[in-house]
Every structure is written in C-alpha cells, then in structure tokens.
Short mmCIF file of C-alpha atoms in Angstrom, two decimals:
data_model
loop_
_atom_site.label_atom_id
_atom_site.label_comp_id
_atom_site.label_asym_id
_atom_site.label_seq_id
_atom_site.Cartn_x
_atom_site.Cartn_y
_atom_site.Cartn_z
CA MET A 1 11.08 -18.02 29.59
CA ASN A 2 8.03 -16.97 31.50
CA GLN A 3 7.67 -15.59 34.82
CA SER A 4 6.98 -18.52 36.67
CA ASP A 5 9.49 -20.62 35.14
CA PHE A 6 12.09 -17.77 35.77
CA LEU A 7 10.59 -18.09 39.74
CA LYS A 8 11.37 -21.53 39.23
CA VAL A 9 15.32 -21.30 38.67
CA VAL A 10 15.48 -18.49 40.51
CA LEU A 11 13.46 -18.56 43.81
CA PRO A 12 15.46 -21.58 45.47
CA PHE A 13 19.12 -19.52 46.19
CA LYS A 14 16.85 -16.37 47.16
CA ASP A 15 17.95 -17.23 50.92
CA LYS A 16 21.50 -17.75 49.85
CA VAL A 17 21.68 -14.14 47.71
CA PHE A 18 20.32 -12.56 50.66
CA ARG A 19 22.92 -13.78 53.55
CA LEU A 20 25.58 -13.37 51.43
CA ALA A 21 24.47 -9.63 50.87
CA LYS A 22 24.01 -9.53 54.65
CA ARG A 23 27.33 -10.93 55.04
CA LEU A 24 28.87 -7.70 53.12
CA LEU A 25 27.09 -5.27 53.67
CA VAL A 26 25.87 -5.65 57.37
CA SER A 27 22.57 -4.53 57.54
CA THR A 28 19.82 -6.17 56.97
CA GLU A 29 17.49 -3.72 55.29
CA GLU A 30 20.55 -3.06 52.70
CA ALA A 31 20.68 -7.00 52.08
CA GLU A 32 17.21 -6.77 51.31
CA ASP A 33 17.46 -3.67 48.91
CA ALA A 34 20.27 -5.65 47.68
CA THR A 35 18.33 -8.83 46.82
CA GLN A 36 15.52 -7.00 45.68
CA GLU A 37 17.52 -4.87 43.13
CA LEU A 38 19.55 -8.44 42.08
CA TYR A 39 16.08 -9.85 41.09
CA PHE A 40 15.24 -6.79 39.26
CA LYS A 41 18.58 -7.37 37.42
CA LEU A 42 18.06 -10.93 37.03
CA TRP A 43 14.41 -10.34 35.34
CA ARG A 44 15.60 -7.79 32.80
CA SER A 45 18.45 -10.60 31.62
CA LYS A 46 15.90 -13.33 31.59
CA GLU A 47 17.19 -14.53 28.04
CA LYS A 48 20.07 -14.64 28.77
CA ILE A 49 19.45 -16.75 32.44
CA ALA A 50 18.22 -19.81 29.88
CA ASP A 51 21.62 -20.41 28.39
CA TYR A 52 23.41 -20.65 31.82
CA LYS A 53 24.16 -24.00 33.21
CA ASN A 54 24.65 -22.58 36.43
CA VAL A 55 22.25 -20.35 37.19
CA GLU A 56 22.80 -19.98 40.75
CA ALA A 57 26.66 -19.02 40.36
CA PHE A 58 26.03 -16.57 38.29
CA ALA A 59 23.71 -15.13 40.55
CA MET A 60 25.90 -15.38 43.56
CA THR A 61 28.90 -13.64 41.47
CA MET A 62 26.51 -11.04 40.63
CA THR A 63 25.47 -10.41 44.14
CA LYS A 64 29.34 -10.12 45.66
CA ASN A 65 29.86 -7.48 42.84
CA TYR A 66 26.89 -5.57 43.64
CA CYS A 67 27.60 -5.63 46.99
CA TYR A 68 31.31 -4.59 46.48
CA ASP A 69 29.98 -1.07 44.34
CA ARG A 70 27.48 -0.65 47.29
CA LEU A 71 30.30 -0.83 49.93
CA LYS A 72 32.51 1.49 47.50
CA SER A 73 29.76 3.71 46.87
CA LYS A 74 29.20 3.87 50.87
CA GLN A 75 32.79 4.66 51.19
CA ALA A 76 32.53 7.62 48.76
CA SER A 77 29.80 9.38 50.77
CA ASN A 78 31.50 8.49 53.91
CA LEU A 79 28.93 6.58 55.57
CA THR A 80 29.48 4.01 57.99
CA LEU A 81 28.39 0.58 58.60
CA VAL A 82 26.43 0.15 61.88
CA HIS A 83 26.83 -3.47 63.27
CA SER A 84 23.46 -3.62 64.94
CA ASN A 85 23.29 -7.42 64.43
CA TYR A 86 24.72 -8.83 67.38
CA LYS A 87 25.22 -7.73 71.17
CA GLU A 88 27.64 -6.48 73.04
CA LYS A 89 29.42 -8.75 75.15
CA GLU A 90 28.79 -8.37 78.73
CA THR A 91 30.06 -10.34 81.74
CA SER A 92 27.28 -12.07 82.45
CA LEU A 93 27.03 -15.43 84.54
CA ASP A 94 24.71 -17.33 83.11
CA LYS A 95 25.91 -19.91 80.72
CA LYS A 96 23.82 -19.99 78.14
CA VAL A 97 24.28 -16.25 78.03
CA GLU A 98 28.14 -16.76 77.33
CA TYR A 99 27.14 -19.69 74.77
CA GLN A 100 25.53 -16.93 72.96
CA ASP A 101 28.30 -14.75 73.36
CA SER A 102 31.01 -16.83 72.15
CA VAL A 103 28.55 -17.22 68.91
CA ASN A 104 28.18 -13.98 68.70
CA GLN A 105 32.08 -13.75 68.59
CA VAL A 106 32.17 -15.66 65.72
CA HIS A 107 30.02 -13.04 64.03
CA GLN A 108 32.20 -10.46 65.11
CA LEU A 109 35.01 -12.11 64.04
CA ILE A 110 34.09 -12.68 60.58
CA GLU A 111 33.34 -9.22 59.83
CA ALA A 112 36.44 -8.45 60.95
CA LEU A 113 38.29 -10.57 58.01
CA PRO A 114 39.34 -9.42 54.61
CA GLU A 115 36.45 -9.30 52.23
CA ASN A 116 37.52 -12.51 49.80
CA GLN A 117 37.82 -14.46 52.93
CA LYS A 118 34.80 -13.19 54.50
CA ILE A 119 32.88 -14.59 51.50
CA ILE A 120 35.04 -17.64 51.11
CA ILE A 121 34.12 -18.46 54.31
CA GLN A 122 30.26 -17.27 53.81
CA LEU A 123 30.64 -19.65 50.52
CA ARG A 124 32.19 -22.86 52.02
CA ASP A 125 30.90 -22.95 55.60
CA ILE A 126 27.65 -21.73 55.65
CA GLU A 127 26.39 -22.01 52.31
CA GLN A 128 28.33 -25.24 51.96
CA TYR A 129 29.12 -24.64 48.23
CA ASP A 130 31.98 -27.27 46.18
CA PHE A 131 35.44 -25.58 45.44
CA ASP A 132 34.43 -25.50 41.61
CA GLU A 133 31.55 -23.57 41.93
CA ILE A 134 32.87 -20.87 44.73
CA CYS A 135 36.17 -20.49 42.19
CA LYS A 136 33.65 -19.63 39.68
CA MET A 137 31.83 -17.37 41.92
CA VAL A 138 34.56 -15.59 43.37
CA ASP A 139 36.51 -15.80 40.10
CA MET A 140 39.71 -17.05 41.40
CA LYS A 141 41.93 -20.23 41.30
CA PRO A 142 41.08 -23.00 43.36
CA THR A 143 44.62 -23.06 45.21
CA ALA A 144 44.18 -19.42 45.74
CA VAL A 145 40.61 -20.53 47.46
CA ARG A 146 42.03 -22.92 49.70
CA VAL A 147 44.63 -20.40 50.90
CA ALA A 148 42.20 -17.86 52.11
CA LEU A 149 40.06 -20.28 53.14
CA SER A 150 42.46 -21.67 55.39
CA ARG A 151 43.60 -18.90 56.55
CA ALA A 152 40.03 -17.65 57.65
CA ARG A 153 39.27 -20.68 59.45
CA LYS A 154 42.61 -20.22 61.68
CA THR A 155 42.25 -17.04 62.26
CA ILE A 156 38.72 -17.24 63.48
CA ARG A 157 40.21 -20.10 65.51
CA GLU A 158 43.29 -18.40 66.92
CA GLU A 159 41.42 -15.14 67.99
CA LEU A 160 38.64 -17.32 69.75
CA ILE A 161 41.12 -19.19 71.74
CA LYS A 162 42.75 -16.40 72.81
CA LYS A 163 38.97 -14.73 73.93
CA HIS A 164 38.22 -17.47 75.44
CA ASN A 165 41.40 -17.86 77.01
CA TYR A 166 41.36 -14.09 78.64
CA GLY A 167 37.91 -14.39 79.70
CA VAL A 168 39.04 -17.49 82.00
CA SER A 169 42.00 -15.73 83.19
CA MET B 1 32.74 -40.75 65.57
CA GLU B 2 36.48 -41.13 67.84
CA LEU B 3 37.90 -38.33 69.36
CA ALA B 4 41.10 -39.15 67.17
CA ASN B 5 39.47 -39.12 63.82
CA ILE B 6 37.70 -35.92 64.71
CA GLU B 7 41.28 -34.23 65.28
CA LYS B 8 42.37 -35.32 62.39
CA LEU B 9 39.64 -34.48 60.86
CA VAL B 10 40.06 -30.58 62.19
CA GLU B 11 43.60 -30.59 61.10
CA LYS B 12 42.39 -31.05 57.40
CA TYR B 13 39.33 -28.52 58.00
CA LEU B 14 42.19 -25.53 59.16
CA ASN B 15 44.08 -26.43 56.33
CA ALA B 16 41.21 -26.47 53.79
CA GLU B 17 41.44 -29.73 52.57
CA THR B 18 38.28 -31.32 53.96
CA SER B 19 35.69 -32.52 51.77
CA LEU B 20 32.13 -31.20 51.95
CA GLN B 21 31.42 -34.59 53.04
CA GLU B 22 34.14 -34.37 55.91
CA GLU B 23 32.81 -30.94 57.17
CA THR B 24 29.32 -32.11 57.21
CA THR B 25 30.81 -35.45 59.50
CA LEU B 26 32.45 -32.59 61.76
CA LYS B 27 28.99 -30.19 61.50
CA ASN B 28 27.34 -33.01 63.09
CA TYR B 29 30.04 -33.32 65.42
CA PHE B 30 30.30 -30.08 66.92
CA THR B 31 26.34 -28.87 66.89
CA GLY B 32 25.62 -32.57 69.01
CA GLY B 33 26.74 -31.56 71.88
CA ASN B 34 29.27 -33.54 73.09
CA VAL B 35 32.14 -31.87 72.16
CA ALA B 36 35.40 -32.30 73.64
CA PRO B 37 36.87 -29.07 75.88
CA HIS B 38 39.80 -28.91 73.87
CA LEU B 39 37.76 -28.40 70.93
CA GLN B 40 35.49 -25.84 71.96
CA GLU B 41 36.13 -23.20 69.90
CA TYR B 42 34.71 -25.54 67.00
CA GLU B 43 31.67 -25.79 68.64
CA TYR B 44 31.12 -22.36 68.38
CA MET B 45 32.30 -21.80 64.73
CA PHE B 46 29.94 -25.05 63.50
CA ASN B 47 26.82 -23.55 65.88
CA TYR B 48 27.19 -19.76 64.49
CA PHE B 49 27.36 -21.34 60.88
CA ALA B 50 24.31 -23.68 61.67
CA THR B 51 22.45 -20.27 62.91
CA ILE B 52 22.99 -18.15 60.53
CA LYS B 53 22.16 -20.25 57.60
CA ASP B 54 18.86 -20.26 58.75
CA GLU B 55 18.20 -16.72 58.50
CA LYS B 56 15.36 -16.13 55.27
CA PHE B 57 14.81 -13.45 53.25
CA THR B 58 10.99 -13.18 54.24
CA LYS B 59 10.42 -10.52 51.85
CA THR B 60 8.60 -11.03 48.95
CA ILE B 61 10.42 -10.21 46.01
CA GLN B 62 9.21 -7.88 43.26
CA LEU B 63 10.21 -8.14 39.58
CA GLU B 64 9.00 -4.78 38.00
CA PRO B 65 10.57 -2.13 39.97
CA LYS B 66 8.29 0.58 42.05
CA LYS B 67 8.48 4.22 40.34
CA SER B 68 11.09 5.52 42.38
CA LYS B 69 9.78 9.34 43.67
CA LYS B 70 13.59 10.52 43.51
CA ARG B 71 13.47 9.91 39.81
CA ASN B 72 10.40 12.04 39.86
CA PHE B 73 11.67 14.74 41.57
CA LYS B 74 14.31 14.86 39.02
CA TRP B 75 12.23 15.37 36.18
CA LEU B 76 9.93 17.91 38.20
CA SER B 77 13.17 20.20 38.99
CA VAL B 78 14.05 19.97 34.71
CA ALA B 79 10.33 21.07 34.19
CA ALA B 80 10.06 23.77 36.29
CA SER B 81 13.24 24.77 34.98
CA ILE B 82 12.20 24.99 31.72
CA ALA B 83 9.24 26.74 32.50
CA LEU B 84 10.94 29.08 34.46
CA LEU B 85 12.92 29.71 30.91
CA PHE B 86 10.04 30.21 28.46
CA THR B 87 8.50 32.27 30.99
CA VAL B 88 11.42 34.62 31.30
CA PHE B 89 11.29 34.34 27.21
CA ILE B 90 8.19 35.42 26.73
CA GLY B 91 7.55 37.32 29.54
CA LYS B 92 10.07 39.76 28.99
CA PRO B 93 8.59 41.36 25.82
CA GLN B 94 5.05 41.28 27.18
CA TYR B 95 6.60 43.25 30.20
CA ASP B 96 8.38 45.62 28.37
CA GLU B 97 5.07 46.21 26.56
CA TYR B 98 3.30 46.94 29.28
CA LYS B 99 6.12 49.28 30.82
CA GLU B 100 5.64 51.31 27.53
CA ARG B 101 2.24 51.28 27.90
CA LYS B 102 2.45 52.51 31.41
CA LYS B 103 4.73 55.41 30.30
CA ALA B 104 2.09 56.34 27.44
CA GLU B 105 -0.43 56.37 29.60
CA LYS B 106 1.41 58.55 32.13
CA ILE B 107 2.39 60.70 29.13
CA TYR B 108 -1.13 61.00 27.65
CA ALA B 109 -2.36 61.83 30.89
CA GLN B 110 0.16 64.81 31.36
CA VAL B 111 -1.03 65.85 28.07
CA SER B 112 -4.19 66.18 28.02
CA LYS B 113 -4.35 68.04 31.52
CA GLY B 114 -1.97 70.45 29.93
CA LEU B 115 -4.44 71.05 26.85
CA GLN B 116 -6.96 71.19 29.76
CA LEU B 117 -5.53 74.16 31.14
CA LEU B 118 -4.74 76.09 27.47
CA SER B 119 -8.86 75.18 27.14
CA ASN B 120 -9.53 76.98 29.92
CA ASN B 121 -7.51 79.93 29.76
CA LEU B 122 -8.45 79.96 26.14
CA LYS B 123 -11.94 79.86 27.38
CA LYS B 124 -11.37 82.92 29.42
CA GLY B 125 -9.59 85.16 26.77
CA GLU B 126 -12.53 84.13 24.35
CA GLN B 127 -15.37 85.77 27.03
CA ALA B 128 -13.06 88.49 26.71
CA VAL B 129 -13.14 89.04 23.80
CA ALA B 130 -17.07 88.26 23.23
CA GLN B 131 -17.25 91.03 25.56
CA LEU B 132 -15.13 93.05 23.80
CA HIS B 133 -17.19 92.27 20.50
CA THR B 134 -20.47 93.30 21.84
CA TYR B 135 -18.56 96.72 23.65
CA GLU B 136 -17.30 97.35 20.16
CA SER B 137 -20.88 97.03 18.47
CA LYS B 138 -22.71 99.03 21.34
CA VAL B 139 -19.93 102.14 20.18
CA ASN B 140 -20.61 101.44 16.38
CA GLN B 141 -24.23 101.37 16.53
CA VAL B 142 -24.19 104.84 19.03
CA LEU B 143 -21.16 106.18 16.25
CA LYS B 144 -23.66 104.97 13.51
#
C-alpha cells in the first residue's frame, strides 16, 4: 500500500475522527493533535489496513481508545479540561441570540453525559452510522447501544425542556 | 410531513428505535424551520447536530512525525551525564597527578632555597679558610 492509496482510504473520514476526538477531549487543539496522532498510527500499521474490511470503523475505535488514554493521563496529571467552545448563556432579548444559546445548550448537555452515551450520540445523531457499525466501534451489544442512546436522547430532551421552562417563567 | 406522523417518529426516536432513514425525515422536519411549539426542544437538538457536523479538520495531515524537541533534550541530558561521569573518571587521576606535581615543586623550591642558604654560608667559611691559609703561608715564609 503506497501513500496515495493510503490517503484515498483514510482521508474521507478525517473530519469524523476529528469531531469524535473533539467530543471527547473538548478542546480543538487537543482534538487536532489526537487526529494527527491517529493518522501516524494508521500510517504505521498500513500493512494491516489492507486486510481490514471496514477501515473507518477501525479508525473510529482507535480514536475512541486514544482519547480515553489521553483523558486518563490528563486526570493523572490533574489537568482540567477547559470548556471554550460555547458562550456562557446570557439574558438577551434578541431572539436569534436566544436560539443560538439553545443550540449551544445542547452542546453543554451532551458534554455532561456519561462517556459512552456521549460517544454513541456522536456516532449516531451527528455522524449517522448504523447500529452495526456503532456496535463494532464501541464494542458493545446492540441492545446496550440502544439503551444508552435512548437514555442520552431523553436526558438531553428533558434538560432542554427544564431549561426552557425555567427561562420563561 | 403531517404532525401526527412526526410525533410518532419522535416517540420512536426517544426509544432509539428509529432507522437512519426515519431520523433523516426528522432531521429535515426540525431543521426546516416550521416546527410545532411543543416540539421545540427537538428543533434545538437537530439544529445542533447539523451545525456540529459542519466542523472540519482543517490542518494538513502529516504521515511522518516531526522530530520532537522533547526527545532530543532527553538524549542530551543522558549524553551530558555520561560526559560528566567520564570527566570525573579520567580527570581524577590527572588532577591527583597535578596536585602531586605542585607539591613536589613546592618541596623542590624549599629544598633548593635551603641548599642555597647552606652554600652561601659555606662560601663565607671558605673565604675565612682561604684567608687563614694565606696567613699561614706568610707565617711559614717568615719562619723559614
């Protein structure tokens, strides 16, 4: 497998890798580093890649594992993740700003979900993978994936309703 | 898409029973703008999903890692410590030798000073003896 073949296989999903990394690591810089690191790894194991049927699923699994490692080492070194991707919600009269805030709220709410729900909602609702692929990526049973996804969606919805009502009254 | 149908899909969606196709239907409805007020929270959700998917990885991907500075520094410190060790090992005998030489030179200087003193005094004695000698020869001449 030469370089151009390799790139043809792996480049189409670079954005998905990046977005998953960002979902887990929060900061854009961290996610960029993680993406870069992942492509080093893929390039190093390029001989094996030719044998994989689904390189994309393999890459997503690797991304997930790599991000978990990063998070663990971060916890070990007592670094905290900085949430810098959304604005603090303010009391604004502008309807458009309010709408934007609500969309940002979703980001915060997903941020607050447990890790596996976070990944699954990222893979399903944002990247739109089908259930078989998600099961492979996260190494979980289909029922477990569905339960986690359902829980995540319900949590986000309930929190949104709560926040919205609170804002109105 | 009629509202009743959407409501049914939403119910399925919450239970994670929708297919990808059905989710696309929901997505189209909720990002279309015309959303029933009691389903507004889904509008936020689906709009968020759609916006976040536009985020792209803009940097170029490199396949060969750059030489990291960190590693170089690590090796540098190893090299430095080895160098230090060697200088101590090799330097120690040389330093001892140097110290000994210094000591020897000092002793030599002291000894030569002492000998100089001795020879000076001896010279004085010799002169005296020489005077005595001339005196004695004169006396002998007279006595003859």
